[in-house]
Amino acid sequence: MADSGRPGVIRRFFTWLFSPSARWSVFALLLVGLIIGFVATAGTQVAMAVTGSNEFCGTACHSHTQFVYPEYKASVHGKNRTGVQAGCSDCHVPHTYPAKLIYKAQAGIRDAIAEARGTISTQEKFEAKRWELANHVWDEMKANNSANCRTCHTPEAMDAAKQNEDAVKQHKKFAAGKATCIECHTGVAHKEPEEPKAPVKTSSLQ
Ligand code: HEC
Ligand code: HEC
Ligand code: HEC
């Protein structure tokens, strides 16, 4: 009766939300904001680390567990004399922000859809698609002058005295800006895919 003129609960909530706080000090509000900010930032970092691990990239999808991961593990970047590895994301994902977040969101959605559709679910389908997939990677790496390779391999730090003649000669082309790493070094973590002799038939039942 006496309450009939009182605004509804939603209205009261908004009035409360936008009115200055009487109970909380500015410090308390700042602290809450900082905690939320910290949790969001730390959460993003944890999510990046978990979804960037070899374990996740190598086993989250059936196709990668079957064909991609075993090949990588046997390659020079997965197993070698000194035991220093390059992980999937070291080569495939940008190392800087926000490029890393954008790339992961786009690739994550595209790969999840492809996995659900079974685009490369059998060895035959994978082999048929491989040339195209590899070309995507090569194009990306050519476009950024093999930036990810160079996060580990610094040409200026290479000891020419310890490389063979051919390597020293060829690496001068990189220094001169005439060729980038990926133009000469393909198949460093996977089997080198073969160029199809004829265009792949999309109507095939494979
Ligand atoms: C996370 C660091 C890292 C990244 C990224 C990386 N590599 Fe390597 N790479 C290594 C290490 C470590 C070795 C040496 C392994 C060993 O001890 O023999 C190596 C070895 C090599 C070799 C010598 C292969 C051989 O058979 O001896 C080549 C060529 C090479 N990398 C090219 C590349 C190219 C091209 C890329 C980018 C597509 C790349 N690397 C990205 C760390 C990296
Ligand atoms: C124009 C071609 C060419 C380019 C560009 C090039 N390389 Fe090489 N690289 C070679 C050749 C050829 C060898 C010697 C291969 C051999 O002996 O088996 C070699 C050898 C290597 C080795 C092994 C050295 C050793 O002594 O074991 C590494 C590592 C390497 N290159 C990394 C790179 C990286 C990283 C880049 C880009 C910054 C790059 N190369 C650019 C042609 C090239
Ligand atoms: C040393 C750098 C490097 C590492 C480490 C690496 N890749 Fe690759 N990846 C490449 C390059 C370069 C290509 C293009 C084809 C080629 O040259 O082998 C490629 C191609 C691919 C392809 C396309 C199909 C094919 O075989 O060409 C898939 C899928 C792939 N990588 C997934 C992965 C996964 C998953 C991992 C970790 C288990 C991984 N890669 C580790 C450099 C790397």
Short mmCIF file of C-alpha atoms and ligand atoms in Angstrom, two decimals:
data_model
loop_
_atom_site.label_atom_id
_atom_site.label_comp_id
_atom_site.label_asym_id
_atom_site.label_seq_id
_atom_site.Cartn_x
_atom_site.Cartn_y
_atom_site.Cartn_z
CA MET A 1 0.00 0.00 0.00
CA ALA A 2 2.48 2.55 1.18
CA ASP A 3 5.01 0.96 -1.18
CA SER A 4 2.89 1.36 -4.30
CA GLY A 5 4.97 4.33 -5.50
CA ARG A 6 8.29 2.48 -5.09
CA PRO A 7 10.26 1.78 -8.32
CA GLY A 8 10.62 -1.85 -9.43
CA VAL A 9 13.59 -4.02 -8.59
CA ILE A 10 15.41 -3.50 -11.92
CA ARG A 11 15.07 0.27 -11.67
CA ARG A 12 16.34 0.16 -8.08
CA PHE A 13 19.29 -1.99 -9.14
CA PHE A 14 20.31 0.51 -11.83
CA THR A 15 19.87 3.47 -9.47
CA TRP A 16 22.11 1.65 -6.98
CA LEU A 17 24.63 0.71 -9.65
CA PHE A 18 25.10 4.24 -10.93
CA SER A 19 24.94 6.09 -7.61
CA PRO A 20 28.16 6.97 -5.79
CA SER A 21 29.13 4.40 -3.22
CA ALA A 22 28.48 5.42 0.35
CA ARG A 23 29.65 2.21 1.96
CA TRP A 24 32.80 1.39 -0.08
CA SER A 25 35.84 3.60 -0.06
CA VAL A 26 37.52 4.54 -3.35
CA PHE A 27 40.44 2.35 -2.24
CA ALA A 28 38.20 -0.71 -1.80
CA LEU A 29 36.67 -0.16 -5.24
CA LEU A 30 40.09 0.24 -6.83
CA LEU A 31 41.25 -2.94 -5.12
CA VAL A 32 38.26 -4.89 -6.50
CA GLY A 33 39.06 -3.54 -10.00
CA LEU A 34 42.71 -4.51 -9.66
CA ILE A 35 41.82 -8.02 -8.51
CA ILE A 36 39.43 -8.50 -11.44
CA GLY A 37 42.08 -7.17 -13.83
CA PHE A 38 44.74 -9.45 -12.38
CA VAL A 39 42.54 -12.56 -12.52
CA ALA A 40 41.57 -11.81 -16.16
CA THR A 41 45.21 -11.25 -17.21
CA ALA A 42 46.53 -14.28 -15.35
CA GLY A 43 43.64 -16.37 -16.69
CA THR A 44 44.48 -15.38 -20.27
CA GLN A 45 48.14 -16.29 -19.71
CA VAL A 46 47.21 -19.69 -18.28
CA ALA A 47 44.81 -20.34 -21.19
CA MET A 48 47.56 -19.37 -23.69
CA ALA A 49 50.08 -21.68 -22.01
CA VAL A 50 47.69 -24.65 -21.80
CA THR A 51 46.44 -24.35 -25.39
CA GLY A 52 49.98 -23.69 -26.65
CA SER A 53 51.57 -26.86 -25.24
CA ASN A 54 52.76 -29.71 -27.47
CA GLU A 55 50.52 -32.01 -25.46
CA PHE A 56 47.42 -29.93 -26.32
CA CYS A 57 48.29 -29.22 -29.98
CA GLY A 58 49.48 -32.76 -30.54
CA THR A 59 46.64 -34.66 -28.90
CA ALA A 60 43.50 -32.49 -28.62
CA CYS A 61 42.48 -33.44 -32.17
CA HIS A 62 42.30 -37.00 -33.47
CA SER A 63 43.98 -36.06 -36.76
CA HIS A 64 47.00 -34.55 -35.02
CA THR A 65 47.37 -37.51 -32.62
CA GLN A 66 47.33 -39.90 -35.57
CA PHE A 67 49.46 -38.24 -38.21
CA VAL A 68 51.05 -34.98 -37.11
CA TYR A 69 52.40 -35.57 -33.59
CA PRO A 70 54.33 -38.83 -34.22
CA GLU A 71 56.13 -37.26 -37.22
CA TYR A 72 57.06 -34.15 -35.25
CA LYS A 73 58.39 -36.22 -32.32
CA ALA A 74 60.80 -38.00 -34.64
CA SER A 75 61.94 -34.78 -36.38
CA VAL A 76 65.05 -32.76 -35.50
CA HIS A 77 62.90 -30.21 -33.66
CA GLY A 78 61.20 -32.90 -31.53
CA LYS A 79 64.20 -35.09 -30.72
CA ASN A 80 67.91 -34.41 -31.13
CA ARG A 81 71.37 -34.75 -29.59
CA THR A 82 71.03 -31.87 -27.10
CA GLY A 83 67.35 -32.31 -26.22
CA VAL A 84 66.39 -28.69 -26.99
CA GLN A 85 62.99 -28.69 -28.69
CA ALA A 86 60.88 -26.28 -30.72
CA GLY A 87 57.23 -26.75 -29.81
CA CYS A 88 54.28 -26.50 -32.22
CA SER A 89 53.41 -23.00 -31.09
CA ASP A 90 57.03 -21.79 -31.27
CA CYS A 91 56.80 -22.21 -35.05
CA HIS A 92 53.09 -21.79 -35.77
CA VAL A 93 51.83 -18.98 -33.53
CA PRO A 94 52.97 -15.32 -33.45
CA HIS A 95 55.06 -14.47 -30.39
CA THR A 96 53.76 -10.94 -29.88
CA TYR A 97 50.48 -9.55 -28.50
CA PRO A 98 47.80 -8.90 -29.70
CA ALA A 99 48.77 -10.87 -32.87
CA LYS A 100 49.01 -14.06 -30.79
CA LEU A 101 45.46 -13.75 -29.40
CA ILE A 102 43.95 -12.94 -32.81
CA TYR A 103 45.80 -15.81 -34.53
CA LYS A 104 44.82 -18.32 -31.84
CA ALA A 105 41.16 -17.32 -31.93
CA GLN A 106 40.99 -17.57 -35.74
CA ALA A 107 42.99 -20.80 -36.06
CA GLY A 108 41.19 -22.34 -33.08
CA ILE A 109 37.74 -21.82 -34.58
CA ARG A 110 38.83 -22.90 -38.09
CA ASP A 111 40.58 -26.04 -36.82
CA ALA A 112 37.70 -27.00 -34.49
CA ILE A 113 35.21 -26.83 -37.38
CA ALA A 114 37.53 -28.82 -39.68
CA GLU A 115 38.09 -31.45 -36.98
CA ALA A 116 34.33 -31.78 -36.36
CA ARG A 117 33.74 -32.20 -40.10
CA GLY A 118 36.56 -34.74 -40.34
CA THR A 119 38.36 -32.81 -43.08
CA ILE A 120 41.63 -34.70 -42.43
CA SER A 121 40.28 -37.62 -40.39
CA THR A 122 41.95 -40.40 -42.39
CA GLN A 123 45.48 -40.86 -43.69
CA GLU A 124 44.17 -40.56 -47.29
CA LYS A 125 42.32 -37.31 -46.60
CA PHE A 126 45.33 -35.91 -44.76
CA GLU A 127 47.75 -36.76 -47.58
CA ALA A 128 45.35 -35.22 -50.12
CA LYS A 129 45.07 -31.98 -48.15
CA ARG A 130 48.66 -31.76 -47.04
CA TRP A 131 50.11 -29.78 -49.92
CA GLU A 132 47.47 -27.08 -49.46
CA LEU A 133 47.98 -26.92 -45.66
CA ALA A 134 51.75 -26.76 -46.01
CA ASN A 135 51.42 -23.96 -48.54
CA HIS A 136 49.41 -21.90 -46.05
CA VAL A 137 52.26 -22.23 -43.56
CA TRP A 138 54.94 -21.45 -46.15
CA ASP A 139 53.03 -18.34 -47.30
CA GLU A 140 52.72 -17.07 -43.73
CA MET A 141 56.42 -17.63 -43.08
CA LYS A 142 57.51 -16.02 -46.35
CA ALA A 143 55.33 -13.01 -45.55
CA ASN A 144 56.95 -12.42 -42.16
CA ASN A 145 60.53 -13.31 -43.17
CA SER A 146 60.37 -16.52 -41.09
CA ALA A 147 59.93 -14.49 -37.90
CA ASN A 148 59.19 -17.52 -35.72
CA CYS A 149 62.28 -19.42 -36.88
CA ARG A 150 64.34 -16.39 -36.02
CA THR A 151 63.06 -16.26 -32.42
CA CYS A 152 65.51 -19.15 -31.86
CA HIS A 153 67.95 -19.08 -34.80
CA THR A 154 69.74 -15.74 -35.01
CA PRO A 155 71.68 -15.59 -38.31
CA GLU A 156 74.15 -13.06 -36.86
CA ALA A 157 74.92 -15.53 -34.08
CA MET A 158 75.72 -18.38 -36.47
CA ASP A 159 79.36 -19.45 -36.35
CA ALA A 160 80.30 -19.69 -40.03
CA ALA A 161 83.46 -21.59 -39.09
CA LYS A 162 81.26 -24.39 -37.77
CA GLN A 163 78.92 -24.55 -40.78
CA ASN A 164 79.74 -26.26 -44.04
CA GLU A 165 80.65 -24.29 -47.15
CA ASP A 166 77.24 -24.70 -48.71
CA ALA A 167 75.42 -23.37 -45.64
CA VAL A 168 77.70 -20.32 -45.36
CA LYS A 169 77.26 -19.55 -49.05
CA GLN A 170 73.48 -19.93 -48.94
CA HIS A 171 73.10 -17.98 -45.70
CA LYS A 172 74.65 -14.97 -47.41
CA LYS A 173 71.45 -14.88 -49.48
CA PHE A 174 69.46 -14.45 -46.28
CA ALA A 175 71.74 -11.67 -45.09
CA ALA A 176 71.33 -9.96 -48.48
CA GLY A 177 67.54 -10.20 -48.23
CA LYS A 178 67.34 -12.49 -51.28
CA ALA A 179 65.78 -15.50 -49.55
CA THR A 180 64.23 -16.33 -46.20
CA CYS A 181 64.73 -19.47 -44.03
CA ILE A 182 61.53 -21.24 -45.09
CA GLU A 183 62.34 -20.96 -48.80
CA CYS A 184 65.29 -23.30 -48.28
CA HIS A 185 64.34 -25.20 -45.10
CA THR A 186 60.97 -26.89 -45.52
CA GLY A 187 60.05 -30.13 -43.78
CA VAL A 188 62.00 -29.35 -40.60
CA ALA A 189 59.31 -30.71 -38.25
CA HIS A 190 57.14 -32.79 -40.61
CA LYS A 191 57.53 -35.01 -43.62
CA GLU A 192 58.07 -32.84 -46.68
CA PRO A 193 54.73 -32.92 -48.56
CA GLU A 194 54.76 -33.73 -52.26
CA GLU A 195 53.25 -31.43 -54.83
CA PRO A 196 50.21 -33.18 -56.37
CA LYS A 197 50.74 -34.15 -60.02
CA ALA A 198 47.17 -33.27 -60.96
CA PRO A 199 44.79 -30.89 -59.15
CA VAL A 200 43.06 -32.76 -56.30
CA LYS A 201 39.54 -33.82 -57.31
CA THR A 202 37.02 -32.40 -54.86
CA SER A 203 34.34 -34.83 -56.07
CA SER A 204 36.30 -37.88 -54.94
CA LEU A 205 34.61 -39.95 -52.24
CA GLN A 206 37.71 -40.11 -50.03
C1 HEC B 1 62.12 -22.98 -30.15
C2 HEC B 1 63.34 -22.77 -30.91
C3 HEC B 1 63.37 -23.10 -32.40
C4 HEC B 1 62.52 -22.64 -33.38
C5 HEC B 1 61.31 -21.73 -33.22
C6 HEC B 1 63.02 -23.18 -34.62
N1 HEC B 1 64.12 -23.95 -34.40
FE1 HEC B 1 65.25 -24.87 -35.82
N2 HEC B 1 66.34 -25.77 -34.37
C7 HEC B 1 66.24 -25.52 -33.01
C8 HEC B 1 67.20 -26.33 -32.31
C9 HEC B 1 67.41 -26.35 -30.80
C10 HEC B 1 67.89 -27.09 -33.29
C11 HEC B 1 69.07 -27.99 -33.10
C12 HEC B 1 68.74 -29.38 -32.77
C13 HEC B 1 70.04 -30.14 -32.58
O1 HEC B 1 70.55 -30.10 -31.47
O2 HEC B 1 70.49 -30.72 -33.54
C14 HEC B 1 67.32 -26.70 -34.58
C15 HEC B 1 67.75 -27.20 -35.79
C16 HEC B 1 67.42 -26.66 -37.02
C17 HEC B 1 68.02 -27.01 -38.28
C18 HEC B 1 69.15 -28.02 -38.50
C19 HEC B 1 68.50 -29.30 -38.92
C20 HEC B 1 69.43 -30.48 -38.98
O3 HEC B 1 69.00 -31.45 -39.61
O4 HEC B 1 70.50 -30.46 -38.37
C21 HEC B 1 67.41 -26.26 -39.25
C22 HEC B 1 67.70 -26.26 -40.74
C23 HEC B 1 66.38 -25.46 -38.58
N3 HEC B 1 66.44 -25.74 -37.23
C24 HEC B 1 65.54 -24.60 -39.22
C25 HEC B 1 64.42 -24.00 -38.61
C26 HEC B 1 63.39 -23.31 -39.32
C27 HEC B 1 63.32 -23.15 -40.81
C28 HEC B 1 62.50 -22.86 -38.37
C29 HEC B 1 61.19 -22.12 -38.59
C30 HEC B 1 60.22 -22.83 -39.43
C31 HEC B 1 63.03 -23.26 -37.07
N4 HEC B 1 64.19 -23.96 -37.26
C32 HEC B 1 62.44 -22.93 -35.85
C33 HEC B 1 65.38 -24.62 -32.41
C34 HEC B 1 64.36 -23.93 -33.04
C1 HEC B 2 69.24 -19.80 -49.83
C2 HEC B 2 68.97 -20.95 -48.99
C3 HEC B 2 69.04 -20.82 -47.49
C4 HEC B 2 68.47 -19.84 -46.71
C5 HEC B 2 67.68 -18.62 -47.14
C6 HEC B 2 68.70 -20.24 -45.32
N1 HEC B 2 69.41 -21.40 -45.30
FE1 HEC B 2 69.98 -22.43 -43.65
N2 HEC B 2 71.04 -23.74 -44.77
C7 HEC B 2 71.04 -23.77 -46.16
C8 HEC B 2 71.91 -24.86 -46.61
C9 HEC B 2 72.15 -25.26 -48.05
C10 HEC B 2 72.41 -25.48 -45.44
C11 HEC B 2 73.35 -26.69 -45.36
C12 HEC B 2 72.52 -27.93 -45.36
C13 HEC B 2 73.30 -29.18 -45.21
O1 HEC B 2 74.50 -29.17 -45.21
O2 HEC B 2 72.64 -30.23 -45.07
C14 HEC B 2 71.83 -24.77 -44.30
C15 HEC B 2 72.05 -25.10 -42.98
C16 HEC B 2 71.34 -24.55 -41.91
C17 HEC B 2 71.41 -25.00 -40.54
C18 HEC B 2 72.26 -26.15 -40.03
C19 HEC B 2 73.66 -25.67 -39.84
C20 HEC B 2 74.59 -26.79 -39.41
O3 HEC B 2 75.80 -26.56 -39.50
O4 HEC B 2 74.14 -27.85 -39.01
C21 HEC B 2 70.57 -24.24 -39.81
C22 HEC B 2 70.29 -24.31 -38.34
C23 HEC B 2 69.98 -23.27 -40.72
N3 HEC B 2 70.48 -23.49 -41.97
C24 HEC B 2 69.04 -22.32 -40.36
C25 HEC B 2 68.62 -21.30 -41.19
C26 HEC B 2 67.80 -20.20 -40.75
C27 HEC B 2 67.26 -20.02 -39.35
C28 HEC B 2 67.59 -19.39 -41.82
C29 HEC B 2 66.88 -18.05 -41.86
C30 HEC B 2 67.42 -17.05 -40.95
C31 HEC B 2 68.27 -20.02 -42.94
N4 HEC B 2 68.89 -21.15 -42.51
C32 HEC B 2 68.25 -19.52 -44.24
C33 HEC B 2 70.34 -22.91 -46.98
C34 HEC B 2 69.66 -21.79 -46.59
C1 HEC B 3 60.30 -26.08 -36.45
C2 HEC B 3 59.03 -25.48 -36.71
C3 HEC B 3 57.77 -26.33 -36.59
C4 HEC B 3 57.35 -27.05 -35.51
C5 HEC B 3 58.05 -27.26 -34.19
C6 HEC B 3 56.06 -27.60 -35.86
N1 HEC B 3 55.73 -27.22 -37.13
FE1 HEC B 3 54.01 -27.70 -38.13
N2 HEC B 3 54.78 -26.89 -39.84
C7 HEC B 3 55.96 -26.20 -39.94
C8 HEC B 3 56.21 -25.90 -41.34
C9 HEC B 3 57.40 -25.15 -41.88
C10 HEC B 3 55.13 -26.44 -42.08
C11 HEC B 3 54.94 -26.43 -43.61
C12 HEC B 3 55.29 -27.80 -44.19
C13 HEC B 3 56.72 -28.19 -43.99
O1 HEC B 3 57.64 -27.48 -44.44
O2 HEC B 3 56.93 -29.25 -43.34
C14 HEC B 3 54.23 -27.06 -41.09
C15 HEC B 3 53.05 -27.70 -41.42
C16 HEC B 3 52.13 -28.15 -40.49
C17 HEC B 3 50.81 -28.70 -40.81
C18 HEC B 3 50.23 -28.86 -42.21
C19 HEC B 3 50.40 -30.28 -42.71
C20 HEC B 3 51.81 -30.67 -43.06
O3 HEC B 3 52.28 -31.68 -42.55
O4 HEC B 3 52.47 -29.94 -43.83
C21 HEC B 3 50.22 -29.03 -39.61
C22 HEC B 3 48.84 -29.64 -39.41
C23 HEC B 3 51.17 -28.70 -38.55
N3 HEC B 3 52.31 -28.17 -39.12
C24 HEC B 3 50.94 -28.88 -37.20
C25 HEC B 3 51.96 -28.91 -36.24
C26 HEC B 3 51.83 -29.44 -34.89
C27 HEC B 3 50.53 -29.97 -34.28
C28 HEC B 3 53.05 -29.35 -34.30
C29 HEC B 3 53.46 -29.86 -32.93
C30 HEC B 3 53.19 -31.27 -32.64
C31 HEC B 3 53.95 -28.71 -35.26
N4 HEC B 3 53.25 -28.47 -36.41
C32 HEC B 3 55.28 -28.39 -35.02
C33 HEC B 3 56.79 -25.86 -38.88
C34 HEC B 3 56.75 -26.44 -37.62
#
